[in-house]
Amino acid sequence: MNIDKEDRKDANQELGITAEDIKLTDIFSLEFLQKFQDAFSNAVGVAGLTTDKNGVPVTQGSNFTDFCMKLSRESKEGLRRCMESDAFGGAESARTGKPAVYYCGSGLMDFGAPIMLNGVQIGSILGGQVLPSAPEKEKFIQIAKEIDVNPDEFIEAVNKIKIVPEEQLRAAADLLFIVTNEISKMGYQRLVLKKIVEKLGDSVTDMMATIEELTATATNVNEHQEKLNKEIINVNETILQINKFSNSIETLAGQSKLLGLNASIEAARAGEFGRGFGIVAKEIQKMASGSHDAVENIKQFTSHISDSVSDTIKLSDSTLQITRQQEEAMKGVVDFIDEIVTMTETINNLSVQQGLKI
């Protein structure tokens, strides 16, 4: 079957999939996101947290420091600053479509790496909670006073913060951005494959229903054809009956000729008395009566022929309608097959992009 590729719709539109409507969890399982985030956090030595496109966390935090969890976020003002910083990181990465490195309200260095899909942000990975160099004691004492926490505990906690040069943190954020976006493409392709498989299943189901319909209509065609054959047989039998009555008419006609001859002979013999004419007249009357009956029978059988022909025409029309239904059903099968072929090629293209062989 030849299919013009230029006439095919885009697979995403055909399946009703757009990046704007896709959620982060549509292409990533929460289990995978958590494991990936934990592995990255442990490898690089930074805290990590994954959020959806609205900034709502979808994972548990990885390697969050006591400085943040037990001090900054336990303070009302500190929590406000932290949430404000998280919102800024997500917004800035969404605005630029690239990782953003910044300082949080409690003085630590953080980053936000957007998870993009076809140019649309579907989530973010936030992280950091590090310092680029040794902490300035006076600066953090002042922050402790601003967020109303114990300065000594604050300084003790900040001294445990890991030192990561800003250049290294930016490189880690860039790497995370590249990896997550490549993985998101793979996840998106798996989503498309899943939708295609579902569509294929629906198409095959519809095709099977159509085939069943064809089977049922084919049975009807056979039944109608059998009735048609019986009607044709009836027509033939009617014709035979007509032939029989035609023979009867011919016999009566022969008798009429013979009686006419006999009447002439009798008339010659009787002379003017013509008694034989009375007998002939009676026989002729009988003959006429028989001829009349024969004609009436012919009319009845002619009517039967007309009825049989009408029934035959009706059955032919019904057969034609069923044939048309079969034709439409077959077109449906062709369309289903065409759709399956199209989606199969899409699956093949996606599998090639993923380096898989299906």
CSV table of C-alpha atoms in Angstrom, one decimal:
chain,number,residue,atom,x,y,z
A,1,MET,CA,0.0,0.0,0.0
A,2,ASN,CA,1.5,3.3,-1.1
A,3,ILE,CA,1.0,6.2,1.4
A,4,ASP,CA,1.8,9.8,0.5
A,5,LYS,CA,3.8,11.1,3.5
A,6,GLU,CA,3.2,14.7,2.6
A,7,ASP,CA,-0.5,14.1,3.3
A,8,ARG,CA,0.0,12.8,6.7
A,9,LYS,CA,-0.6,14.9,9.8
A,10,ASP,CA,2.0,15.5,12.4
A,11,ALA,CA,2.1,12.5,14.8
A,12,ASN,CA,1.9,14.7,17.9
A,13,GLN,CA,-1.3,16.5,16.6
A,14,GLU,CA,-2.7,13.1,15.6
A,15,LEU,CA,-2.2,11.8,19.1
A,16,GLY,CA,-3.2,15.0,20.9
A,17,ILE,CA,0.1,15.5,22.6
A,18,THR,CA,1.6,19.1,23.1
A,19,ALA,CA,4.4,20.2,25.3
A,20,GLU,CA,2.2,22.8,27.0
A,21,ASP,CA,-0.1,20.1,28.3
A,22,ILE,CA,2.5,17.7,29.4
A,23,LYS,CA,3.3,17.3,33.1
A,24,LEU,CA,6.7,16.4,34.5
A,25,THR,CA,5.3,13.2,35.9
A,26,ASP,CA,3.9,12.3,32.4
A,27,ILE,CA,7.4,11.5,31.2
A,28,PHE,CA,9.3,10.8,34.4
A,29,SER,CA,8.3,8.4,37.2
A,30,LEU,CA,8.7,9.9,40.7
A,31,GLU,CA,10.9,6.9,41.5
A,32,PHE,CA,13.3,7.8,38.7
A,33,LEU,CA,13.3,11.5,39.5
A,34,GLN,CA,14.2,10.8,43.1
A,35,LYS,CA,17.0,8.3,42.3
A,36,PHE,CA,18.4,10.6,39.6
A,37,GLN,CA,18.3,13.6,41.9
A,38,ASP,CA,19.9,11.6,44.8
A,39,ALA,CA,22.7,10.3,42.6
A,40,PHE,CA,23.5,13.8,41.2
A,41,SER,CA,23.4,15.3,44.6
A,42,ASN,CA,25.7,12.7,46.1
A,43,ALA,CA,28.1,12.8,43.2
A,44,VAL,CA,28.5,16.6,43.1
A,45,GLY,CA,28.0,17.2,46.8
A,46,VAL,CA,25.2,19.7,46.7
A,47,ALA,CA,21.6,19.7,47.8
A,48,GLY,CA,18.8,18.9,45.3
A,49,LEU,CA,15.1,19.2,44.9
A,50,THR,CA,12.8,18.7,41.8
A,51,THR,CA,9.7,20.8,41.2
A,52,ASP,CA,7.0,21.0,38.6
A,53,LYS,CA,6.6,23.9,36.3
A,54,ASN,CA,4.7,25.8,39.0
A,55,GLY,CA,7.5,25.4,41.5
A,56,VAL,CA,5.7,22.7,43.6
A,57,PRO,CA,8.1,20.0,44.9
A,58,VAL,CA,7.6,16.5,43.4
A,59,THR,CA,10.6,14.8,45.2
A,60,GLN,CA,12.1,14.7,48.7
A,61,GLY,CA,15.1,17.0,49.2
A,62,SER,CA,18.5,15.4,48.7
A,63,ASN,CA,21.4,16.3,51.1
A,64,PHE,CA,19.7,19.3,52.5
A,65,THR,CA,21.9,20.9,55.1
A,66,ASP,CA,21.1,21.5,58.8
A,67,PHE,CA,21.9,25.1,58.1
A,68,CYS,CA,18.8,25.3,55.9
A,69,MET,CA,16.5,22.7,57.4
A,70,LYS,CA,17.1,23.2,61.1
A,71,LEU,CA,17.8,26.9,61.3
A,72,SER,CA,16.9,29.0,58.2
A,73,ARG,CA,13.6,27.2,57.4
A,74,GLU,CA,12.7,26.9,61.1
A,75,SER,CA,12.6,30.7,61.2
A,76,LYS,CA,9.5,32.4,59.9
A,77,GLU,CA,11.6,35.1,58.1
A,78,GLY,CA,14.2,32.6,57.1
A,79,LEU,CA,11.5,30.3,55.5
A,80,ARG,CA,10.1,33.3,53.7
A,81,ARG,CA,13.5,34.1,52.3
A,82,CYS,CA,14.1,30.5,51.3
A,83,MET,CA,10.8,30.2,49.4
A,84,GLU,CA,11.4,33.6,47.8
A,85,SER,CA,14.8,32.3,46.6
A,86,ASP,CA,13.4,29.1,45.3
A,87,ALA,CA,10.8,31.0,43.4
A,88,PHE,CA,13.4,33.3,41.9
A,89,GLY,CA,15.6,30.4,40.8
A,90,GLY,CA,12.7,28.7,39.1
A,91,ALA,CA,11.5,31.9,37.5
A,92,GLU,CA,15.0,33.0,36.3
A,93,SER,CA,15.7,29.6,34.7
A,94,ALA,CA,12.3,29.7,33.1
A,95,ARG,CA,12.9,33.2,31.8
A,96,THR,CA,16.2,32.3,30.2
A,97,GLY,CA,15.7,28.6,29.5
A,98,LYS,CA,19.1,28.1,31.0
A,99,PRO,CA,20.5,27.2,34.4
A,100,ALA,CA,20.7,30.1,36.9
A,101,VAL,CA,23.2,30.5,39.7
A,102,TYR,CA,22.3,32.9,42.6
A,103,TYR,CA,22.5,33.5,46.3
A,104,CYS,CA,19.6,32.7,48.6
A,105,GLY,CA,18.2,34.9,51.3
A,106,SER,CA,20.4,33.2,53.9
A,107,GLY,CA,23.6,33.8,52.1
A,108,LEU,CA,24.2,30.4,50.4
A,109,MET,CA,24.8,29.9,46.7
A,110,ASP,CA,22.1,28.0,44.9
A,111,PHE,CA,21.2,27.1,41.3
A,112,GLY,CA,18.1,26.4,39.3
A,113,ALA,CA,18.2,24.1,36.2
A,114,PRO,CA,15.1,24.1,34.0
A,115,ILE,CA,13.7,20.8,32.6
A,116,MET,CA,12.7,21.8,29.0
A,117,LEU,CA,10.6,19.9,26.4
A,118,ASN,CA,10.3,21.3,22.9
A,119,GLY,CA,11.2,24.8,24.2
A,120,VAL,CA,8.6,24.6,27.0
A,121,GLN,CA,9.6,24.3,30.7
A,122,ILE,CA,7.9,21.4,32.4
A,123,GLY,CA,9.9,21.5,35.7
A,124,SER,CA,13.1,22.5,37.5
A,125,ILE,CA,15.8,21.0,39.6
A,126,LEU,CA,16.9,23.3,42.3
A,127,GLY,CA,20.1,22.8,44.3
A,128,GLY,CA,23.1,24.2,45.9
A,129,GLN,CA,23.3,25.1,49.6
A,130,VAL,CA,27.0,25.7,49.2
A,131,LEU,CA,29.5,28.5,49.4
A,132,PRO,CA,32.1,29.6,46.8
A,133,SER,CA,34.6,30.4,49.6
A,134,ALA,CA,35.0,30.4,53.3
A,135,PRO,CA,32.0,32.2,55.0
A,136,GLU,CA,32.4,35.7,56.3
A,137,LYS,CA,31.5,35.5,60.0
A,138,GLU,CA,30.1,39.0,60.4
A,139,LYS,CA,27.9,38.7,57.3
A,140,PHE,CA,26.2,35.5,58.7
A,141,ILE,CA,25.9,36.9,62.2
A,142,GLN,CA,23.9,39.8,60.7
A,143,ILE,CA,21.7,37.4,58.7
A,144,ALA,CA,21.1,35.4,61.9
A,145,LYS,CA,19.9,38.5,63.6
A,146,GLU,CA,17.6,39.4,60.6
A,147,ILE,CA,15.9,36.0,60.6
A,148,ASP,CA,15.9,35.7,64.4
A,149,VAL,CA,18.0,32.6,65.0
A,150,ASN,CA,20.8,32.0,67.4
A,151,PRO,CA,24.0,33.5,65.9
A,152,ASP,CA,26.3,31.0,67.5
A,153,GLU,CA,24.4,28.0,66.1
A,154,PHE,CA,24.1,29.8,62.8
A,155,ILE,CA,27.8,30.3,62.5
A,156,GLU,CA,28.5,26.7,63.7
A,157,ALA,CA,26.2,25.4,60.9
A,158,VAL,CA,27.5,27.7,58.2
A,159,ASN,CA,31.1,26.5,58.9
A,160,LYS,CA,29.9,23.0,57.9
A,161,ILE,CA,28.7,24.2,54.5
A,162,LYS,CA,30.6,22.6,51.6
A,163,ILE,CA,32.9,25.0,49.7
A,164,VAL,CA,32.3,24.7,45.9
A,165,PRO,CA,33.8,27.3,43.6
A,166,GLU,CA,31.1,29.2,41.6
A,167,GLU,CA,32.6,28.1,38.3
A,168,GLN,CA,32.3,24.4,39.4
A,169,LEU,CA,28.7,24.9,40.5
A,170,ARG,CA,27.8,26.5,37.2
A,171,ALA,CA,29.5,23.6,35.4
A,172,ALA,CA,27.5,21.2,37.5
A,173,ALA,CA,24.2,23.1,36.8
A,174,ASP,CA,25.0,23.1,33.1
A,175,LEU,CA,25.7,19.4,33.1
A,176,LEU,CA,22.5,18.7,35.0
A,177,PHE,CA,20.6,20.9,32.5
A,178,ILE,CA,22.0,19.0,29.5
A,179,VAL,CA,21.4,15.5,31.0
A,180,THR,CA,17.9,16.2,32.2
A,181,ASN,CA,16.8,17.7,28.9
A,182,GLU,CA,18.2,14.7,27.0
A,183,ILE,CA,16.4,12.4,29.3
A,184,SER,CA,13.2,14.5,29.0
A,185,LYS,CA,13.4,13.9,25.2
A,186,MET,CA,13.7,10.2,25.8
A,187,GLY,CA,10.8,10.3,28.2
A,188,TYR,CA,8.7,12.3,25.7
A,189,GLN,CA,9.5,9.7,23.0
A,190,ARG,CA,8.4,6.9,25.3
A,191,LEU,CA,5.2,8.8,26.0
A,192,VAL,CA,4.6,9.2,22.3
A,193,LEU,CA,5.3,5.5,21.8
A,194,LYS,CA,2.8,4.6,24.6
A,195,LYS,CA,0.1,6.8,23.0
A,196,ILE,CA,0.8,5.2,19.6
A,197,VAL,CA,0.5,1.7,21.0
A,198,GLU,CA,-2.8,2.7,22.6
A,199,LYS,CA,-4.0,4.2,19.3
A,200,LEU,CA,-2.9,1.0,17.5
A,201,GLY,CA,-4.9,-1.1,20.0
A,202,ASP,CA,-8.0,1.0,19.4
A,203,SER,CA,-7.5,0.8,15.6
A,204,VAL,CA,-7.1,-3.0,15.7
A,205,THR,CA,-10.2,-3.3,17.8
A,206,ASP,CA,-12.2,-1.1,15.3
A,207,MET,CA,-10.8,-3.1,12.4
A,208,MET,CA,-11.9,-6.4,14.0
A,209,ALA,CA,-15.4,-5.0,14.6
A,210,THR,CA,-15.5,-4.0,10.9
A,211,ILE,CA,-14.3,-7.5,9.8
A,212,GLU,CA,-17.1,-9.0,12.0
A,213,GLU,CA,-19.6,-6.7,10.3
A,214,LEU,CA,-18.3,-7.8,6.9
A,215,THR,CA,-18.8,-11.4,7.9
A,216,ALA,CA,-22.4,-10.7,9.0
A,217,THR,CA,-23.2,-8.8,5.9
A,218,ALA,CA,-21.6,-11.6,3.8
A,219,THR,CA,-24.0,-14.0,5.4
A,220,ASN,CA,-26.9,-11.8,4.5
A,221,VAL,CA,-25.7,-11.6,0.9
A,222,ASN,CA,-25.8,-15.4,0.7
A,223,GLU,CA,-29.3,-15.6,2.2
A,224,HIS,CA,-30.6,-13.0,-0.2
A,225,GLN,CA,-28.9,-14.7,-3.0
A,226,GLU,CA,-30.6,-18.0,-2.1
A,227,LYS,CA,-34.0,-16.3,-2.0
A,228,LEU,CA,-33.2,-14.7,-5.4
A,229,ASN,CA,-32.4,-18.1,-6.8
A,230,LYS,CA,-35.7,-19.5,-5.5
A,231,GLU,CA,-37.6,-16.6,-7.1
A,232,ILE,CA,-35.9,-17.3,-10.4
A,233,ILE,CA,-36.9,-21.0,-10.1
A,234,ASN,CA,-40.5,-19.8,-9.4
A,235,VAL,CA,-40.3,-17.7,-12.6
A,236,ASN,CA,-39.2,-20.8,-14.5
A,237,GLU,CA,-42.0,-22.9,-13.1
A,238,THR,CA,-44.5,-20.2,-14.0
A,239,ILE,CA,-43.2,-20.1,-17.5
A,240,LEU,CA,-43.7,-23.9,-17.7
A,241,GLN,CA,-47.3,-23.5,-16.6
A,242,ILE,CA,-47.8,-20.9,-19.2
A,243,ASN,CA,-46.5,-23.3,-21.8
A,244,LYS,CA,-48.9,-26.0,-20.6
A,245,PHE,CA,-51.9,-23.6,-21.0
A,246,SER,CA,-50.6,-22.5,-24.3
A,247,ASN,CA,-50.7,-26.1,-25.4
A,248,SER,CA,-54.3,-26.3,-24.1
A,249,ILE,CA,-55.3,-23.4,-26.2
A,250,GLU,CA,-53.7,-25.0,-29.2
A,251,THR,CA,-55.7,-28.2,-28.5
A,252,LEU,CA,-58.9,-26.2,-28.2
A,253,ALA,CA,-58.1,-24.5,-31.4
A,254,GLY,CA,-57.6,-27.8,-33.1
A,255,GLN,CA,-60.9,-29.1,-31.7
A,256,SER,CA,-62.6,-25.9,-33.1
A,257,LYS,CA,-61.3,-26.6,-36.5
A,258,LEU,CA,-62.4,-30.3,-36.4
A,259,LEU,CA,-65.9,-29.3,-35.1
A,260,GLY,CA,-66.2,-26.7,-37.8
A,261,LEU,CA,-65.4,-29.4,-40.4
A,262,ASN,CA,-67.9,-31.8,-38.9
A,263,ALA,CA,-70.5,-29.0,-38.7
A,264,SER,CA,-70.0,-28.4,-42.4
A,265,ILE,CA,-70.5,-32.1,-43.3
A,266,GLU,CA,-73.6,-32.4,-41.1
A,267,ALA,CA,-75.0,-29.3,-42.7
A,268,ALA,CA,-74.5,-30.8,-46.1
A,269,ARG,CA,-76.2,-33.9,-45.2
A,270,ALA,CA,-79.1,-32.4,-43.3
A,271,GLY,CA,-79.9,-30.0,-45.9
A,272,GLU,CA,-82.3,-27.4,-44.8
A,273,PHE,CA,-83.2,-29.2,-41.6
A,274,GLY,CA,-79.8,-28.6,-40.0
A,275,ARG,CA,-80.2,-30.6,-36.9
A,276,GLY,CA,-76.5,-31.1,-36.6
A,277,PHE,CA,-76.0,-27.4,-36.2
A,278,GLY,CA,-77.5,-27.6,-32.8
A,279,ILE,CA,-75.0,-30.1,-31.7
A,280,VAL,CA,-72.1,-28.1,-33.2
A,281,ALA,CA,-73.3,-25.0,-31.5
A,282,LYS,CA,-73.3,-26.7,-28.2
A,283,GLU,CA,-69.7,-28.0,-28.7
A,284,ILE,CA,-68.6,-24.7,-29.9
A,285,GLN,CA,-70.0,-23.1,-26.7
A,286,LYS,CA,-68.1,-25.6,-24.6
A,287,MET,CA,-65.0,-24.8,-26.5
A,288,ALA,CA,-65.5,-21.1,-26.1
A,289,SER,CA,-66.0,-21.6,-22.4
A,290,GLY,CA,-62.8,-23.7,-22.1
A,291,SER,CA,-60.9,-21.0,-24.1
A,292,HIS,CA,-62.1,-18.4,-21.7
A,293,ASP,CA,-61.0,-20.3,-18.7
A,294,ALA,CA,-57.7,-20.9,-20.3
A,295,VAL,CA,-57.3,-17.2,-20.9
A,296,GLU,CA,-58.2,-16.4,-17.3
A,297,ASN,CA,-55.6,-18.9,-16.1
A,298,ILE,CA,-53.0,-17.2,-18.3
A,299,LYS,CA,-53.8,-13.9,-16.8
A,300,GLN,CA,-53.3,-15.2,-13.3
A,301,PHE,CA,-50.0,-16.8,-14.1
A,302,THR,CA,-49.0,-13.6,-15.9
A,303,SER,CA,-49.7,-11.8,-12.7
A,304,HIS,CA,-47.6,-14.3,-10.8
A,305,ILE,CA,-44.8,-13.6,-13.2
A,306,SER,CA,-45.1,-9.9,-12.5
A,307,ASP,CA,-45.1,-10.4,-8.7
A,308,SER,CA,-42.1,-12.7,-9.0
A,309,VAL,CA,-40.2,-10.2,-11.1
A,310,SER,CA,-41.0,-7.4,-8.5
A,311,ASP,CA,-39.7,-9.6,-5.7
A,312,THR,CA,-36.6,-10.3,-7.7
A,313,ILE,CA,-36.0,-6.6,-8.2
A,314,LYS,CA,-36.5,-5.9,-4.5
A,315,LEU,CA,-34.0,-8.6,-3.6
A,316,SER,CA,-31.6,-7.3,-6.2
A,317,ASP,CA,-31.9,-3.8,-4.6
A,318,SER,CA,-31.3,-5.2,-1.2
A,319,THR,CA,-28.3,-7.1,-2.4
A,320,LEU,CA,-26.9,-4.0,-4.0
A,321,GLN,CA,-27.3,-2.1,-0.7
A,322,ILE,CA,-25.5,-4.8,1.2
A,323,THR,CA,-22.8,-4.7,-1.4
A,324,ARG,CA,-22.5,-1.0,-0.9
A,325,GLN,CA,-22.3,-1.4,2.9
A,326,GLN,CA,-19.5,-4.0,2.4
A,327,GLU,CA,-17.7,-1.5,0.2
A,328,GLU,CA,-17.9,1.2,2.8
A,329,ALA,CA,-16.8,-1.2,5.5
A,330,MET,CA,-13.9,-2.3,3.3
A,331,LYS,CA,-12.9,1.4,3.0
A,332,GLY,CA,-13.0,1.6,6.8
A,333,VAL,CA,-10.6,-1.4,6.9
A,334,VAL,CA,-8.3,0.3,4.4
A,335,ASP,CA,-8.3,3.5,6.5
A,336,PHE,CA,-7.5,1.6,9.7
A,337,ILE,CA,-4.7,-0.2,8.0
A,338,ASP,CA,-3.4,3.1,6.6
A,339,GLU,CA,-3.4,4.6,10.0
A,340,ILE,CA,-1.6,1.6,11.5
A,341,VAL,CA,1.0,1.8,8.7
A,342,THR,CA,1.5,5.5,9.4
A,343,MET,CA,1.9,5.0,13.2
A,344,THR,CA,4.2,2.1,12.6
A,345,GLU,CA,6.5,4.3,10.6
A,346,THR,CA,6.4,6.9,13.4
A,347,ILE,CA,7.3,4.2,15.9
A,348,ASN,CA,10.2,3.2,13.7
A,349,ASN,CA,11.4,6.8,13.4
A,350,LEU,CA,11.3,7.3,17.2
A,351,SER,CA,13.0,4.0,17.8
A,352,VAL,CA,15.8,5.1,15.5
A,353,GLN,CA,16.2,8.3,17.3
A,354,GLN,CA,16.6,6.4,20.6
A,355,GLY,CA,19.0,3.9,18.9
A,356,LEU,CA,16.5,1.0,19.4
A,357,LYS,CA,15.4,-1.7,17.1
A,358,ILE,CA,11.8,-2.7,17.3
